[in-house]
mmCIF file of C-alpha atoms in Angstrom:
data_model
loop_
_atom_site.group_PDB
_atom_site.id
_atom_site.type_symbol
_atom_site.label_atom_id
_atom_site.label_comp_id
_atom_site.label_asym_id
_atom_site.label_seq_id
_atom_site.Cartn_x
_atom_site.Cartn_y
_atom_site.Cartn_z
ATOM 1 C CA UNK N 534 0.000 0.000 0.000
ATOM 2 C CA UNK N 535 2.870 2.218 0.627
ATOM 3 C CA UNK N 536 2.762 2.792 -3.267
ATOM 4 C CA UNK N 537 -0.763 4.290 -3.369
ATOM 5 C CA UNK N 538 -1.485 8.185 -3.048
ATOM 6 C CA UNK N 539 -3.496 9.353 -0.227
ATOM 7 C CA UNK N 540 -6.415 9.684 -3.256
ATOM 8 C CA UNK N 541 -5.802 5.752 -4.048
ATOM 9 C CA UNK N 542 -6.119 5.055 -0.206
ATOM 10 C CA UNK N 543 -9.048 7.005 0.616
ATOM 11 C CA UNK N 544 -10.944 5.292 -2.476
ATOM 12 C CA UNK N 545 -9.619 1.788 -1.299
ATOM 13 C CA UNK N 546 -11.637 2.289 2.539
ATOM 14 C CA UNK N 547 -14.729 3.427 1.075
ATOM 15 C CA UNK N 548 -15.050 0.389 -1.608
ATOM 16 C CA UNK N 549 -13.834 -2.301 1.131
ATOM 17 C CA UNK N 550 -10.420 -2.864 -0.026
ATOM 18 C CA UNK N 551 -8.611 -1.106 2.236
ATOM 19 C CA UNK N 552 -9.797 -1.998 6.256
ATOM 20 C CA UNK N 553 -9.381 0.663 8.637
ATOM 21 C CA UNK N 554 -7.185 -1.720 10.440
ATOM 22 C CA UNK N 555 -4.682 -1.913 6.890
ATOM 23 C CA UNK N 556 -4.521 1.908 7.529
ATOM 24 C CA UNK N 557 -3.460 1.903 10.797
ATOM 25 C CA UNK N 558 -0.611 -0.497 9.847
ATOM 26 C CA UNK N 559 0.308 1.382 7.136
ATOM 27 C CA UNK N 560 0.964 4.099 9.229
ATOM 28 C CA UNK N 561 3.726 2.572 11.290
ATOM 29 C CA UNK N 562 5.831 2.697 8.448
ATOM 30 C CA UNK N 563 4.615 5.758 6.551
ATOM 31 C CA UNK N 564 4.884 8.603 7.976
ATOM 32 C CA UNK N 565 3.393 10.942 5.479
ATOM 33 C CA UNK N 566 1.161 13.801 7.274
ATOM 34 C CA UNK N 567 -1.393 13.399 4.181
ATOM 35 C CA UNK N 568 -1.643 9.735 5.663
ATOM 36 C CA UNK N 569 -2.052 10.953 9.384
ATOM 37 C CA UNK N 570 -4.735 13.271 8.213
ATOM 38 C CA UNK N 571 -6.770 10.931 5.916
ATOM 39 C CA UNK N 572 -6.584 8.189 9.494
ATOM 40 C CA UNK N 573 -8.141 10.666 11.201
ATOM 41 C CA UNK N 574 -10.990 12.197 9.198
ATOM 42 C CA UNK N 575 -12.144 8.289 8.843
ATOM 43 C CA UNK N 576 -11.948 8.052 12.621
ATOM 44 C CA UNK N 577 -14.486 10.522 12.761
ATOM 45 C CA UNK N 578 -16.754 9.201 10.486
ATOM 46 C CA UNK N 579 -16.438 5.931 12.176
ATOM 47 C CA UNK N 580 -17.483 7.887 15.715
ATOM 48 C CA UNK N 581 -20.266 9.282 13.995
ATOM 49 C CA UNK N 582 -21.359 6.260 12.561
ATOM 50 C CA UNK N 583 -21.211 4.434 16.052
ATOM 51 C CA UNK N 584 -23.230 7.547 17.303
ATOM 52 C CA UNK N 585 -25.631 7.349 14.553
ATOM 53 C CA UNK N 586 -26.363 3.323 15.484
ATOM 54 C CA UNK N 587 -26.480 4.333 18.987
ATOM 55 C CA UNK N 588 -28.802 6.563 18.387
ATOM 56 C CA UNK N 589 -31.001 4.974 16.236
ATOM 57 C CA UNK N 590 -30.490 1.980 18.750
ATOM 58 C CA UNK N 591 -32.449 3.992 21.746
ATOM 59 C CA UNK N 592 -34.829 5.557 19.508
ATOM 60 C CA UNK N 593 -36.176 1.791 18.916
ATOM 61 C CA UNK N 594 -36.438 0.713 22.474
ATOM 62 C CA UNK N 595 -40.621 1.670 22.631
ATOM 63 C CA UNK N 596 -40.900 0.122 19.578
ATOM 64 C CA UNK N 597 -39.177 -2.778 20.596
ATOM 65 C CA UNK N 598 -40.427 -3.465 23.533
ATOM 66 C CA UNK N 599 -44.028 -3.584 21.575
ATOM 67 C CA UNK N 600 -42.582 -5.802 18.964
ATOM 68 C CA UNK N 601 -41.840 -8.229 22.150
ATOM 69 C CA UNK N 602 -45.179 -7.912 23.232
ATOM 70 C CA UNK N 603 -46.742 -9.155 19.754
ATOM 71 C CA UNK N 604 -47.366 -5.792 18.709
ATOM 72 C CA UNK N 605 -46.352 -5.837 15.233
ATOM 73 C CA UNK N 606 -47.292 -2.482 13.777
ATOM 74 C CA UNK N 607 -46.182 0.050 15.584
ATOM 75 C CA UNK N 608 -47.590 3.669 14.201
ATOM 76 C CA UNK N 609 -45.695 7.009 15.343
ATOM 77 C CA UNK N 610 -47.891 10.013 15.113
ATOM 78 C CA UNK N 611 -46.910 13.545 15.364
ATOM 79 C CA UNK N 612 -47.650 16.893 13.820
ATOM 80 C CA UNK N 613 -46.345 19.713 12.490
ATOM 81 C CA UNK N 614 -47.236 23.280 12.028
ATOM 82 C CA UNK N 615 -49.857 23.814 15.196
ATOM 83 C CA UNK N 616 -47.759 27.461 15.793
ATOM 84 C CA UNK N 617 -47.862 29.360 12.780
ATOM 85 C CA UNK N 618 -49.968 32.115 11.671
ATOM 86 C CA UNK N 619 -50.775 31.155 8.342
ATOM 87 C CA UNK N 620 -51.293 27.373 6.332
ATOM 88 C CA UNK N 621 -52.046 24.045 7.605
ATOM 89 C CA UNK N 622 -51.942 21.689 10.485
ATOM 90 C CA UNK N 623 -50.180 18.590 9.293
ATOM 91 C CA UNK N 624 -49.983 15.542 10.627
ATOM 92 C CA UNK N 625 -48.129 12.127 9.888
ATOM 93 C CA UNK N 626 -48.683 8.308 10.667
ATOM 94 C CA UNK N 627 -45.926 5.832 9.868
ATOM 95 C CA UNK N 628 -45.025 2.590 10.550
ATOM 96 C CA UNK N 629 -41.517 1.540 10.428
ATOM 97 C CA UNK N 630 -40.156 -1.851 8.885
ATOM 98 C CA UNK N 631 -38.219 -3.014 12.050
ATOM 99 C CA UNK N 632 -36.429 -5.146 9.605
ATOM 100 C CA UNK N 633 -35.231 -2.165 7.245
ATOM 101 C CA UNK N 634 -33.612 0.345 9.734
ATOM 102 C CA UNK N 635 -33.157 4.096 9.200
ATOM 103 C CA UNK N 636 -30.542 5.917 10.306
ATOM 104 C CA UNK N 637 -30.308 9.616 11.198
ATOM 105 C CA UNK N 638 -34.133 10.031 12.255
ATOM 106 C CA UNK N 639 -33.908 12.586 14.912
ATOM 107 C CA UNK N 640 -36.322 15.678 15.825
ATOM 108 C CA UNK N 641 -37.317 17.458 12.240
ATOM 109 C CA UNK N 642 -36.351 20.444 13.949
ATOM 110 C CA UNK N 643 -32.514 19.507 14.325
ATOM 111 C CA UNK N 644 -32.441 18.772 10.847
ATOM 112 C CA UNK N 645 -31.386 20.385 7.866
ATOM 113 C CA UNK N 646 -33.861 20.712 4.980
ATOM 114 C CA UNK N 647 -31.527 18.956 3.048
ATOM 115 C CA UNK N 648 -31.529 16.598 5.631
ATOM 116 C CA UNK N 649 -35.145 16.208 5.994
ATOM 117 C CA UNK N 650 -35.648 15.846 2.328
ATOM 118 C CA UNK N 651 -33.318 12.619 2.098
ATOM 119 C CA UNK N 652 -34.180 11.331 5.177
ATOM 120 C CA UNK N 653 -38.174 11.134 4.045
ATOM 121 C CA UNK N 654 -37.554 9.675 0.564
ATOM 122 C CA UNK N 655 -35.805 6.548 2.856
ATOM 123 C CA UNK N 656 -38.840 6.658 4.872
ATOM 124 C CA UNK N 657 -41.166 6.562 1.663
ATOM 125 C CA UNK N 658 -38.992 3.724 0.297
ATOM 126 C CA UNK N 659 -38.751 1.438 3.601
ATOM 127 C CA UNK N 660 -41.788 2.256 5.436
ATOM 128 C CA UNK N 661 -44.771 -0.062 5.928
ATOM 129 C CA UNK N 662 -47.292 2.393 5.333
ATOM 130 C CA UNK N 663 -47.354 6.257 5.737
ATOM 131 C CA UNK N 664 -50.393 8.210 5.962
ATOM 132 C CA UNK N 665 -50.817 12.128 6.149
ATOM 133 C CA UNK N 666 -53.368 14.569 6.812
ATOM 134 C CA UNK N 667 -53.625 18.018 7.001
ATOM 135 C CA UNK N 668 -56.566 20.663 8.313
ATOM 136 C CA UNK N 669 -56.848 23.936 6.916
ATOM 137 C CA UNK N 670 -57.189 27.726 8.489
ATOM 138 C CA UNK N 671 -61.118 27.483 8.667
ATOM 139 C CA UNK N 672 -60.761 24.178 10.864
ATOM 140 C CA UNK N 673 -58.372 25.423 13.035
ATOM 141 C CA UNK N 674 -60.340 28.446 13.652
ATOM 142 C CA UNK N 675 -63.512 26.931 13.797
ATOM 143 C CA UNK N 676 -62.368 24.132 16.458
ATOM 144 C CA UNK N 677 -58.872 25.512 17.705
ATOM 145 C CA UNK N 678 -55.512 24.214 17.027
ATOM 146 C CA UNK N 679 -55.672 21.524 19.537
ATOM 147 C CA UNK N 680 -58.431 19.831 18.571
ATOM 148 C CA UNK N 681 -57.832 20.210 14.543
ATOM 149 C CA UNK N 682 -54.046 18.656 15.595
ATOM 150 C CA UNK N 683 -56.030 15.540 16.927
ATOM 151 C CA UNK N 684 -58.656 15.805 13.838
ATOM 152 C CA UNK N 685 -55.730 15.608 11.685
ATOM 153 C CA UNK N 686 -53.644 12.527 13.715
ATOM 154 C CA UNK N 687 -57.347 10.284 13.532
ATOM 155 C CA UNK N 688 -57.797 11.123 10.131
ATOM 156 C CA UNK N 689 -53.687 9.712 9.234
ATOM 157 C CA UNK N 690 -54.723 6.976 11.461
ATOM 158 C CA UNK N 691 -57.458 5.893 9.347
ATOM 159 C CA UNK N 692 -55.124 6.327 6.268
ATOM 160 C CA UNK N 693 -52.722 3.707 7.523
ATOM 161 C CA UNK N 694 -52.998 0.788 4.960
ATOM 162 C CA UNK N 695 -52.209 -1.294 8.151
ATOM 163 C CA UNK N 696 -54.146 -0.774 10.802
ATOM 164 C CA UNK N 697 -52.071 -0.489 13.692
ATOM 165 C CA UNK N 698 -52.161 -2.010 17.044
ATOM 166 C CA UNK N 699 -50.669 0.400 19.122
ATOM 167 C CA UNK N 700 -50.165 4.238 18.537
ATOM 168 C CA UNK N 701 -46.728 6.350 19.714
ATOM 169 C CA UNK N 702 -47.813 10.105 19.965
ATOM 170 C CA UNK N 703 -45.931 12.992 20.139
ATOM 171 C CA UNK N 704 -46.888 13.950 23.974
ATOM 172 C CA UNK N 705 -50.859 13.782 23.295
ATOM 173 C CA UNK N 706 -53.570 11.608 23.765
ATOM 174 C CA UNK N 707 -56.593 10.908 21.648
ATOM 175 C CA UNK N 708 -59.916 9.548 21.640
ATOM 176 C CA UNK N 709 -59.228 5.965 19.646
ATOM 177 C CA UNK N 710 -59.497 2.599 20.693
ATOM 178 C CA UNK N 711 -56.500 1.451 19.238
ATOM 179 C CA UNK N 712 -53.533 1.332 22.673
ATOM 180 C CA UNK N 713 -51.597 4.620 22.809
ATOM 181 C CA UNK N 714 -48.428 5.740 24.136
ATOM 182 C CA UNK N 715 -48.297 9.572 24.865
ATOM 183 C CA UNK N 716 -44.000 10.402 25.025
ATOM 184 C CA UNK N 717 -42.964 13.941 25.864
ATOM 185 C CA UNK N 718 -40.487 15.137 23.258
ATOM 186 C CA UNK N 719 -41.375 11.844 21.316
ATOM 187 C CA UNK N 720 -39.719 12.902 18.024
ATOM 188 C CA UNK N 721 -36.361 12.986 19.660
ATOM 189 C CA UNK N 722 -37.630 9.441 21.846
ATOM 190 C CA UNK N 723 -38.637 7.146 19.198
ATOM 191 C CA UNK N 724 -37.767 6.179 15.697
ATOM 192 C CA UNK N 725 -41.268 5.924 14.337
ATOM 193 C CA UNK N 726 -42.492 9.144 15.530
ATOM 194 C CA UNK N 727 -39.244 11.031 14.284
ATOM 195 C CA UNK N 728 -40.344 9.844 10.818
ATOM 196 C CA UNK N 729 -43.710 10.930 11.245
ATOM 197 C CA UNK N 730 -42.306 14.784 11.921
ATOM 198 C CA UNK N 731 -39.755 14.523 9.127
ATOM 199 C CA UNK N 732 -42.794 13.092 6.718
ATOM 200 C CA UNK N 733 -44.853 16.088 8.255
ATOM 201 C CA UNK N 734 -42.813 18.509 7.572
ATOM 202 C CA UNK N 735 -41.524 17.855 4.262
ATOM 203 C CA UNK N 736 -44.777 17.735 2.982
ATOM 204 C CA UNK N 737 -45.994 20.644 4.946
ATOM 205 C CA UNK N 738 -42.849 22.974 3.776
ATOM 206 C CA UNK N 739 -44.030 21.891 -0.035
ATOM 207 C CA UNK N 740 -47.358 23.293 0.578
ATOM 208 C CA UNK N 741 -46.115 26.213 2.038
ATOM 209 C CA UNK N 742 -43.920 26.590 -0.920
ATOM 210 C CA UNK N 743 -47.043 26.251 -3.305
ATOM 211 C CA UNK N 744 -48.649 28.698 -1.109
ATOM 212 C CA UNK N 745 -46.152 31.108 -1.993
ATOM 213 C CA UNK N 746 -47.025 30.678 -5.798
ATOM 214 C CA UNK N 747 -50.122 31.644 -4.777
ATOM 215 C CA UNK N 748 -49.726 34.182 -2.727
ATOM 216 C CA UNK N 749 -46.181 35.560 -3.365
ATOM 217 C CA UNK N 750 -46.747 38.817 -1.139
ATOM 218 C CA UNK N 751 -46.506 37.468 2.015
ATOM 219 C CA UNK N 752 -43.014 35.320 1.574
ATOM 220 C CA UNK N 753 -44.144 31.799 2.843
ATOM 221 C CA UNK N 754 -41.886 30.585 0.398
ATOM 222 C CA UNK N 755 -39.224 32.221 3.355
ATOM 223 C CA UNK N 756 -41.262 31.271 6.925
ATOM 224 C CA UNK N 757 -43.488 28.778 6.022
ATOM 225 C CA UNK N 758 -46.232 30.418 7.640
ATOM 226 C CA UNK N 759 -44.432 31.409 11.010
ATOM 227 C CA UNK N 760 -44.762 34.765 12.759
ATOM 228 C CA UNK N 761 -41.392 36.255 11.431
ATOM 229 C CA UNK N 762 -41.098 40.093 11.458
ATOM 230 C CA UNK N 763 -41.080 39.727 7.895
ATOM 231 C CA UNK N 764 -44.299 37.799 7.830
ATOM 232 C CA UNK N 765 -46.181 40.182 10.321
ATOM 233 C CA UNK N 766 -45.457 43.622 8.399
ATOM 234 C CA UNK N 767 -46.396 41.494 5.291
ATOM 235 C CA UNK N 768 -49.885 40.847 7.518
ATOM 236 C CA UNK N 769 -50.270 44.517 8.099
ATOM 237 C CA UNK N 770 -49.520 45.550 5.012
ATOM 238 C CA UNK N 771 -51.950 43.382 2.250
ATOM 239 C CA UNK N 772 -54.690 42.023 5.236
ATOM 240 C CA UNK N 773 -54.837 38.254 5.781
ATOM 241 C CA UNK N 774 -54.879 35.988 2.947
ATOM 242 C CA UNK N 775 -57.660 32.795 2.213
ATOM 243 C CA UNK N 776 -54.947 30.460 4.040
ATOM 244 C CA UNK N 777 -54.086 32.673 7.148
ATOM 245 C CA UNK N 778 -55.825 31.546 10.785
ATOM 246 C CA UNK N 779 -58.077 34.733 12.257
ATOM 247 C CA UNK N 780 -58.077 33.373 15.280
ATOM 248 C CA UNK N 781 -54.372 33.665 15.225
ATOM 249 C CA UNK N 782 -54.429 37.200 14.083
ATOM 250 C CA UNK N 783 -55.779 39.457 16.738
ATOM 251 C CA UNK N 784 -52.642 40.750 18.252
ATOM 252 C CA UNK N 785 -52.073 41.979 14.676
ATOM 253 C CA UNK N 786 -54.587 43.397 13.209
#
């Protein structure tokens, strides 16, 4: 190996060739700094990769522990969208192939859109069944925010293509006969529910972007809806569109 260039070694690791083990005994007898370097930036990809699995490892332990119970199909719930001024409530229901793991699901809030983007087209691919729903403005006026959120989350339920046997919600409870799980901060808890706020918002950020087509004067394409500065003056300035909630609106107008 000491005739290949750092180039020829780095490709070598990430086809399989080269072992991380090879590298390390290369480097007792090649001292090239290049060499030190290129060690080193795969030892942190190998931490992160540990961290990942560990991660992903804990975020399966409700779901697990259901599987062991004869639970099969585990659904994660959650929503997204319940605090802006303007679009809809969305919410997701997925069920995870325990057998097909994904890894990176975290909070959709700690995530790059990027991020999010990539992570939901695995989910798409690998899941059992997704399901979405959204409510509009009217709803969410009409009823309030917390009860369109749980409109929305037994309206994904019924979308399932499985029916699940037991539900893992995003620190609610709701009125269904199907066992539930309530787990504060659940998108950062559990795997399934993680992919239910990354579905959620991926989809919700695309109708907020064809919102913007729409309506191109009040920048949703920027907030998504949110009460930005930006958004606010925008409020003031052309009245409330067809898509904005008035019962969100009266510290504005």
């Amino acid at each position: 190996m000491k005739d290949l260039n750092l180039n020829q070694l780095r490709q070598g690791y990430d086809s399989g060739d080269i072992s991380y083990s090879d590298l390390l005994e290369l480097l007792k007898t090649d001292s090239r700094r290049g060499l030190i370097q290129l060690i080193d930036s795969i030892r942190r990809q190998r931490q992160r990769e540990r961290d990942m699995i560990d991660r992903h490892n804990r975020m399966m332990e409700y779901e697990k522990e259901l599987h062991r119970q004869g639970r099969s199909f585990v659904a994660g719930l959650d929503e997204v969208g319940r605090g802006p001024l303007a679009g809809p409530v969305v919410t997701a229901a997925v069920i995870l192939d325990p057998d097909k793991p994904i890894y990176g699901l975290r909070d959709s809030k700690k995530l790059s859109h990027k991020q999010r983007v990539i992570l939901a087209d695995e989910i798409y691919h690998k899941a059992i069944c997704i399901s979405i729903d959204e409510q509009p403005a009217e709803m969410i006026d009409r009823i309030n925010i917390l009860q369109a959120t749980k409109t929305s989350m037994l309206m994904a339920i019924k979308g399932l293509s499985q029916v699940p046997d037991h539900l893992l919600i995003d620190a609610l409870t709701l009125d269904c006969p199907i066992p539930q799980t309530a787990i504060i901060k659940g998108d950062d808890q559990s795997c399934c529910i993680s992919a239910a706020s990354i579905v959620a918002k991926v989809y919700r950020d695309q109708r907020m972007y064809e919102y913007h087509q729409k309506y191109p004067e009040y920048g949703f394409d920027h907030h998504v809806g949110y009460g930005t500065a930006e958004h606010i003056a925008a409020i003031r300035r052309h009245g409330p569109s067809p898509i904005h909630r008035r019962s969100f609106l009266t510290n504005f107008l």
